[in-house]
Amino acid sequence: MSVTKEAVLEALKGVDDPELHKSLVDLGMIHEIEIAGDAVKVTVALTMAGCPLKNKIRADVEDAVRAIKGVSHVEVVLGTMTSEERARLMGEAPSEMDGMKGIKYIIAIGSGKGGVGKTTVTVNLAIALKNFGARVGILDADMHGPDIPIMLGIDEHPVGMGGMLLPLEKYGVKMMSAGSLAGAGAPIIWRGPLVNKAIKEFLGHVMWGDLDYLLIDLPPGTGDAAITVANTIPLNGVIMVTTPQKVALEDVRRAIGLFRSKEIRVLGIVENMSFFRLPGEAGEMVDIFGSGGGERLAKAFKVPLLGKIPIDPAIRKGGDEGRPVTLDAGGEVALAFAGIAEQVISEFRCGR
């Protein structure tokens, strides 16, 4: 019995897009089917050229077609939808928070002060959570200093589809940032109302898919962005980042006050730039910015001290090169972030 296009299409109806959870056939992603004897060639149009799940789509299509009686050879060619096809794909305009439907937990990462390494903590915590098998995304809510793309080594621009934006992905972590939309070096000159609108758009109109954790990298302070996140987003908690010195601790106190006034739980404190370990066998620690500040803050607010991150040139190098230090497991910094990630996972696993 010869293989028919109808049989191939029927088999492909059982193959879903991993993000959209709909059949490739129903989504119009099957562009061409060619049959020559027992060989079948299928052309699949991906929603975007850099689709992070393209290998899974290819494998699923191959498996489905190869299961057809009479097929012994399968070739899958991956193409890309046109902008018009992407615009038609979803049909109806998305509702305000459609993009958040598949997110389990949303955690804000705040500081109250600039320069304490909040973005560094966000990126490396995301990688650490991913290393434990979690599905993780990052929303860069620091509109005037959107550095997440740099630290992840992402220079692509996101594409739109049916009124939604598709997040970019690197190292298994999804990401959306104004920096990716504006381009490298382009100034983002937005006043408060535009900042508020952009944050809401990034949450609700980005096709995040199924995530265990979405980390929101907040700007410093308690201004428009932080207030918008606290008022409009169903946060499951906030992690505060500080350095040991007094001025950083005072600003974090103010930020904690903002979130607690909104009845948002503070999951704990991360003390960044906690110490510098001198080279050599002794490994003596030097408290460049003081010591004990994070512990005192955690005790004062009765929250956990989630971890202490040392000063390490590898952190700076990883951020500059777009390769977070937590990708290399085993070092002191990576282990510190792994410990923080374990506590976050445990907190939500216990349902607290």
Coordinates of C-alpha atoms in Angstrom, one line a residue:
M1 CA 0.0 0.0 0.0
S2 CA 1.4 3.3 -1.1
V3 CA 1.9 6.2 1.4
T4 CA -0.5 9.2 0.9
K5 CA -0.4 12.8 1.9
E6 CA -3.6 12.3 3.7
A7 CA -2.1 9.6 5.8
V8 CA 0.9 11.8 6.6
L9 CA -1.4 14.7 7.6
E10 CA -3.4 12.5 9.8
A11 CA -0.3 11.3 11.6
L12 CA 0.9 14.9 12.0
K13 CA -2.4 15.9 13.6
G14 CA -1.1 14.2 16.7
V15 CA 2.1 16.3 16.9
D16 CA 1.7 19.5 19.0
D17 CA 3.7 22.6 19.1
P18 CA 5.4 22.3 22.5
E19 CA 4.7 26.0 23.3
L20 CA 1.3 26.5 21.8
H21 CA -0.1 23.1 22.7
K22 CA -1.9 22.8 19.4
S23 CA -1.5 20.5 16.4
L24 CA 1.1 21.6 13.9
V25 CA -1.5 20.9 11.2
D26 CA -4.1 23.0 12.9
L27 CA -1.6 25.8 13.3
G28 CA -0.7 25.8 9.6
M29 CA 2.9 24.9 10.3
I30 CA 3.0 22.0 7.8
H31 CA 3.9 23.7 4.6
E32 CA 4.7 20.9 2.2
I33 CA 4.6 17.1 2.1
E34 CA 6.6 15.3 -0.7
I35 CA 6.4 11.5 -1.1
A36 CA 8.6 9.3 -3.3
G37 CA 7.9 5.6 -2.7
D38 CA 8.7 4.8 0.9
A39 CA 10.4 8.2 1.5
V40 CA 8.6 11.2 2.9
K41 CA 9.8 14.8 3.1
V42 CA 8.0 17.2 5.4
T43 CA 8.6 21.0 5.5
V44 CA 7.6 22.6 8.8
A45 CA 7.4 26.4 9.2
L46 CA 8.5 27.4 12.7
T47 CA 7.0 30.5 14.3
M48 CA 10.5 32.0 14.5
A49 CA 13.9 31.1 13.1
G50 CA 15.6 30.7 16.5
C51 CA 12.8 28.5 17.9
P52 CA 14.4 27.0 21.0
L53 CA 12.3 23.8 20.7
K54 CA 13.0 23.2 17.0
N55 CA 14.9 19.9 17.7
K56 CA 12.0 18.5 19.6
I57 CA 9.6 19.5 16.8
R58 CA 11.8 17.8 14.2
A59 CA 12.1 14.6 16.3
D60 CA 8.3 14.5 17.0
V61 CA 7.5 14.9 13.3
E62 CA 10.0 12.2 12.3
D63 CA 8.6 9.8 14.8
A64 CA 5.0 10.4 13.8
V65 CA 5.7 10.0 10.0
R66 CA 8.0 7.0 10.5
A67 CA 5.2 5.2 12.3
I68 CA 3.1 5.2 9.1
K69 CA 3.0 1.8 7.5
G70 CA 5.2 1.7 4.4
V71 CA 7.5 4.6 5.4
S72 CA 11.2 3.8 5.8
H73 CA 12.8 7.2 5.3
V74 CA 11.8 10.6 6.7
E75 CA 13.3 14.0 6.1
V76 CA 12.2 17.0 8.0
V77 CA 13.0 20.5 6.7
L78 CA 12.6 23.4 9.1
G79 CA 11.6 26.8 7.7
T80 CA 10.1 29.9 9.2
M81 CA 6.6 31.5 9.0
T82 CA 6.2 34.8 7.2
S83 CA 5.2 37.8 9.3
E84 CA 1.7 37.5 7.8
E85 CA 1.4 33.9 8.8
R86 CA 2.5 34.7 12.3
A87 CA 0.0 37.5 12.5
R88 CA -2.8 35.1 11.5
L89 CA -1.8 32.3 13.7
M90 CA -3.6 33.3 16.9
G91 CA -6.4 35.1 15.3
E92 CA -8.0 36.9 18.2
A93 CA -6.3 39.6 20.2
P94 CA -4.9 38.4 23.5
S95 CA -6.5 39.4 26.7
E96 CA -4.4 41.5 29.2
M97 CA -2.7 38.6 31.0
D98 CA -2.9 35.7 28.5
G99 CA 0.8 35.2 28.6
M100 CA 0.9 34.4 32.3
K101 CA -1.5 31.4 32.2
G102 CA 1.3 28.8 32.3
I103 CA 3.4 30.3 35.0
K104 CA 3.4 28.6 38.4
Y105 CA 5.4 31.1 40.5
I106 CA 6.4 34.7 40.0
I107 CA 9.3 36.1 42.1
A108 CA 10.6 39.6 42.0
I109 CA 14.3 40.3 42.6
G110 CA 14.7 43.7 44.2
S111 CA 17.3 45.8 46.0
G112 CA 16.2 49.3 46.8
K113 CA 19.7 50.5 45.6
G114 CA 21.7 50.4 42.4
G115 CA 25.0 48.8 42.1
V116 CA 24.5 45.8 44.4
G117 CA 24.5 43.2 41.7
K118 CA 20.7 42.5 41.5
T119 CA 20.8 41.7 37.8
T120 CA 23.8 39.4 38.3
V121 CA 21.8 37.6 41.1
T122 CA 18.7 37.3 38.9
V123 CA 20.6 35.8 35.9
N124 CA 22.6 33.3 38.0
L125 CA 19.7 32.3 40.1
A126 CA 17.7 31.6 36.9
I127 CA 20.5 29.3 35.6
A128 CA 20.8 27.6 39.0
L129 CA 17.1 26.9 39.1
K130 CA 17.3 25.6 35.5
N131 CA 20.2 23.3 36.6
F132 CA 17.7 21.7 39.0
G133 CA 15.4 20.9 36.2
A134 CA 13.0 23.9 36.6
R135 CA 11.5 25.8 33.6
V136 CA 12.6 29.4 34.1
G137 CA 12.0 32.8 32.5
I138 CA 13.3 36.3 33.3
L139 CA 11.4 39.5 32.8
D140 CA 13.7 42.5 32.7
A141 CA 11.7 45.2 34.4
D142 CA 14.7 47.6 34.6
M143 CA 13.5 49.7 31.6
H144 CA 16.3 52.3 31.9
G145 CA 19.1 49.8 32.5
P146 CA 18.1 46.6 30.7
D147 CA 21.2 44.5 31.1
I148 CA 19.7 41.0 31.1
P149 CA 20.4 40.5 27.4
I150 CA 24.1 41.3 27.8
M151 CA 24.5 39.0 30.7
L152 CA 22.8 36.1 28.8
G153 CA 24.7 36.9 25.6
I154 CA 21.5 37.5 23.6
D155 CA 21.6 40.0 20.7
E156 CA 18.5 38.9 18.7
H157 CA 15.3 40.8 18.6
P158 CA 12.0 39.2 19.6
V159 CA 9.3 38.6 17.0
G160 CA 5.5 39.2 17.3
M161 CA 2.8 36.7 16.6
G162 CA -0.9 37.4 16.8
G163 CA -0.6 40.3 19.2
M164 CA 1.9 38.4 21.4
L165 CA 5.7 38.5 21.7
L166 CA 7.8 35.4 21.6
P167 CA 10.4 35.4 24.4
L168 CA 14.1 34.9 23.4
E169 CA 15.9 32.0 25.0
K170 CA 19.5 31.2 26.0
Y171 CA 20.9 28.4 28.1
G172 CA 17.4 27.0 28.6
V173 CA 16.1 30.3 30.2
K174 CA 13.5 32.4 28.5
M175 CA 13.9 36.2 28.6
M176 CA 12.1 39.4 27.6
S177 CA 13.7 42.8 27.9
A178 CA 13.3 46.3 26.6
G179 CA 17.0 46.1 25.8
S180 CA 16.3 43.4 23.1
L181 CA 13.5 45.5 21.6
A182 CA 15.4 48.8 21.5
G183 CA 18.8 47.3 20.4
A184 CA 22.3 47.8 21.8
G185 CA 23.1 51.3 22.9
A186 CA 19.6 52.8 22.1
P187 CA 18.4 55.0 24.9
I188 CA 15.0 54.2 26.4
I189 CA 13.6 57.6 27.3
W190 CA 10.3 56.7 29.0
R191 CA 8.4 58.4 31.8
G192 CA 6.5 56.6 34.5
P193 CA 3.2 55.8 32.6
L194 CA 5.2 54.2 29.7
V195 CA 7.3 52.2 32.1
N196 CA 4.1 50.9 33.8
K197 CA 2.5 50.0 30.4
A198 CA 5.6 48.2 29.2
I199 CA 5.9 46.0 32.3
K200 CA 2.2 45.0 31.9
E201 CA 2.7 44.3 28.2
F202 CA 5.8 42.1 28.9
L203 CA 3.9 40.0 31.4
G204 CA 0.6 39.6 29.7
H205 CA 1.5 39.8 26.0
V206 CA 4.6 37.7 26.0
M207 CA 4.0 34.0 25.2
W208 CA 5.9 32.6 28.2
G209 CA 4.5 29.1 27.8
D210 CA 4.8 26.8 30.8
L211 CA 7.2 28.0 33.4
D212 CA 7.9 26.9 37.0
Y213 CA 9.5 30.3 37.9
L214 CA 9.4 33.7 36.3
L215 CA 12.0 36.0 37.9
I216 CA 11.3 39.7 37.5
D217 CA 14.5 41.8 37.6
L218 CA 13.4 45.1 39.2
P219 CA 15.1 48.4 38.9
P220 CA 16.6 50.0 42.1
G221 CA 14.4 52.0 44.4
T222 CA 10.7 52.1 45.1
G223 CA 9.6 54.0 42.0
D224 CA 7.1 53.4 39.2
A225 CA 8.4 50.0 38.1
A226 CA 8.5 48.5 41.6
I227 CA 5.0 49.9 42.5
T228 CA 3.5 48.6 39.2
V229 CA 4.9 45.1 39.9
A230 CA 3.7 45.2 43.5
N231 CA 0.2 46.5 42.6
T232 CA -0.6 44.5 39.4
I233 CA 1.3 41.3 39.4
P234 CA 0.3 38.2 41.4
L235 CA 3.7 37.9 43.0
N236 CA 4.5 34.7 45.0
G237 CA 7.3 36.5 46.8
V238 CA 10.3 38.8 46.5
I239 CA 14.0 38.2 47.1
M240 CA 16.0 41.2 48.3
V241 CA 19.6 41.7 47.3
T242 CA 22.0 43.7 49.3
T243 CA 25.7 44.2 50.0
P244 CA 27.0 44.3 53.6
Q245 CA 27.5 48.1 53.8
K246 CA 25.2 50.3 55.8
V247 CA 23.9 52.5 52.9
A248 CA 22.8 49.4 50.9
L249 CA 21.1 47.9 54.0
E250 CA 19.1 51.1 54.6
D251 CA 17.8 51.2 51.0
V252 CA 16.8 47.5 51.2
R253 CA 14.8 48.2 54.4
R254 CA 12.8 50.8 52.4
A255 CA 12.1 48.4 49.6
I256 CA 11.1 45.6 52.0
G257 CA 8.6 48.1 53.5
L258 CA 7.1 48.7 50.1
F259 CA 6.4 45.0 49.4
R260 CA 5.2 44.3 52.9
S261 CA 2.8 47.2 52.7
K262 CA 1.3 45.3 49.7
E263 CA 1.2 42.1 51.7
I264 CA 3.9 40.5 49.4
R265 CA 6.0 37.9 51.2
V266 CA 9.8 38.5 51.4
L267 CA 11.3 35.1 50.7
G268 CA 14.7 36.1 52.0
I269 CA 17.9 38.1 51.7
V270 CA 20.9 37.5 49.4
E271 CA 24.1 39.2 50.5
N272 CA 26.1 39.9 47.3
M273 CA 29.8 41.0 47.3
S274 CA 29.9 39.4 50.7
F275 CA 33.6 38.8 50.9
F276 CA 36.7 38.4 48.8
R277 CA 38.8 35.3 49.1
L278 CA 42.5 35.9 48.7
P279 CA 44.4 33.6 46.3
G280 CA 46.5 30.9 47.9
E281 CA 46.2 27.8 50.0
A282 CA 44.9 29.6 53.1
G283 CA 42.0 31.3 51.2
E284 CA 41.7 34.1 53.7
M285 CA 38.5 36.1 53.4
V286 CA 38.6 39.9 53.3
D287 CA 35.4 41.8 54.1
I288 CA 35.8 44.6 51.6
F289 CA 32.3 46.1 52.2
G290 CA 32.0 45.1 55.9
S291 CA 30.4 42.0 57.3
G292 CA 27.3 40.7 58.9
G293 CA 24.9 43.2 57.3
G294 CA 22.8 40.7 55.5
E295 CA 22.5 38.5 58.6
R296 CA 21.4 41.5 60.7
L297 CA 18.9 42.6 58.1
A298 CA 17.4 39.0 57.8
K299 CA 17.2 38.8 61.6
A300 CA 15.5 42.2 61.9
F301 CA 12.8 41.3 59.4
K302 CA 12.6 37.6 60.5
V303 CA 13.4 36.2 57.0
P304 CA 16.0 33.8 55.9
L305 CA 19.5 34.8 54.7
L306 CA 19.4 32.8 51.5
G307 CA 23.1 33.0 50.7
K308 CA 26.3 35.0 50.6
I309 CA 27.8 35.6 47.2
P310 CA 31.6 36.3 47.2
I311 CA 33.4 38.9 45.1
D312 CA 34.9 36.9 42.2
P313 CA 36.4 38.1 38.9
A314 CA 34.6 35.2 37.2
I315 CA 31.2 36.8 38.0
R316 CA 32.3 40.0 36.2
K317 CA 33.8 38.0 33.3
G318 CA 30.7 35.8 32.9
G319 CA 28.4 38.9 32.8
D320 CA 30.6 40.7 30.2
E321 CA 30.9 37.7 28.0
G322 CA 27.2 36.6 28.3
R323 CA 28.1 33.3 29.9
P324 CA 26.8 33.3 33.6
V325 CA 29.3 31.8 36.0
T326 CA 26.7 29.3 37.3
L327 CA 27.0 27.4 34.0
D328 CA 30.2 26.0 35.3
A329 CA 29.1 23.9 38.3
G330 CA 31.4 23.3 41.2
G331 CA 33.0 26.7 41.9
E332 CA 32.3 28.6 45.1
V333 CA 30.0 31.1 43.4
A334 CA 28.0 28.4 41.5
L335 CA 27.6 26.4 44.7
A336 CA 26.3 29.5 46.5
F337 CA 23.7 30.1 43.9
A338 CA 22.8 26.4 43.9
G339 CA 22.1 26.7 47.6
I340 CA 19.9 29.7 47.1
A341 CA 18.0 27.9 44.3
E342 CA 17.5 24.8 46.5
Q343 CA 15.9 27.0 49.2
V344 CA 13.6 28.7 46.7
I345 CA 12.5 25.3 45.3
S346 CA 12.0 23.9 48.8
E347 CA 9.9 27.0 49.8
F348 CA 7.4 26.4 47.1
R349 CA 7.5 22.6 47.2
C350 CA 6.3 22.9 50.8
G351 CA 3.4 25.1 49.7
R352 CA 4.3 27.9 52.0

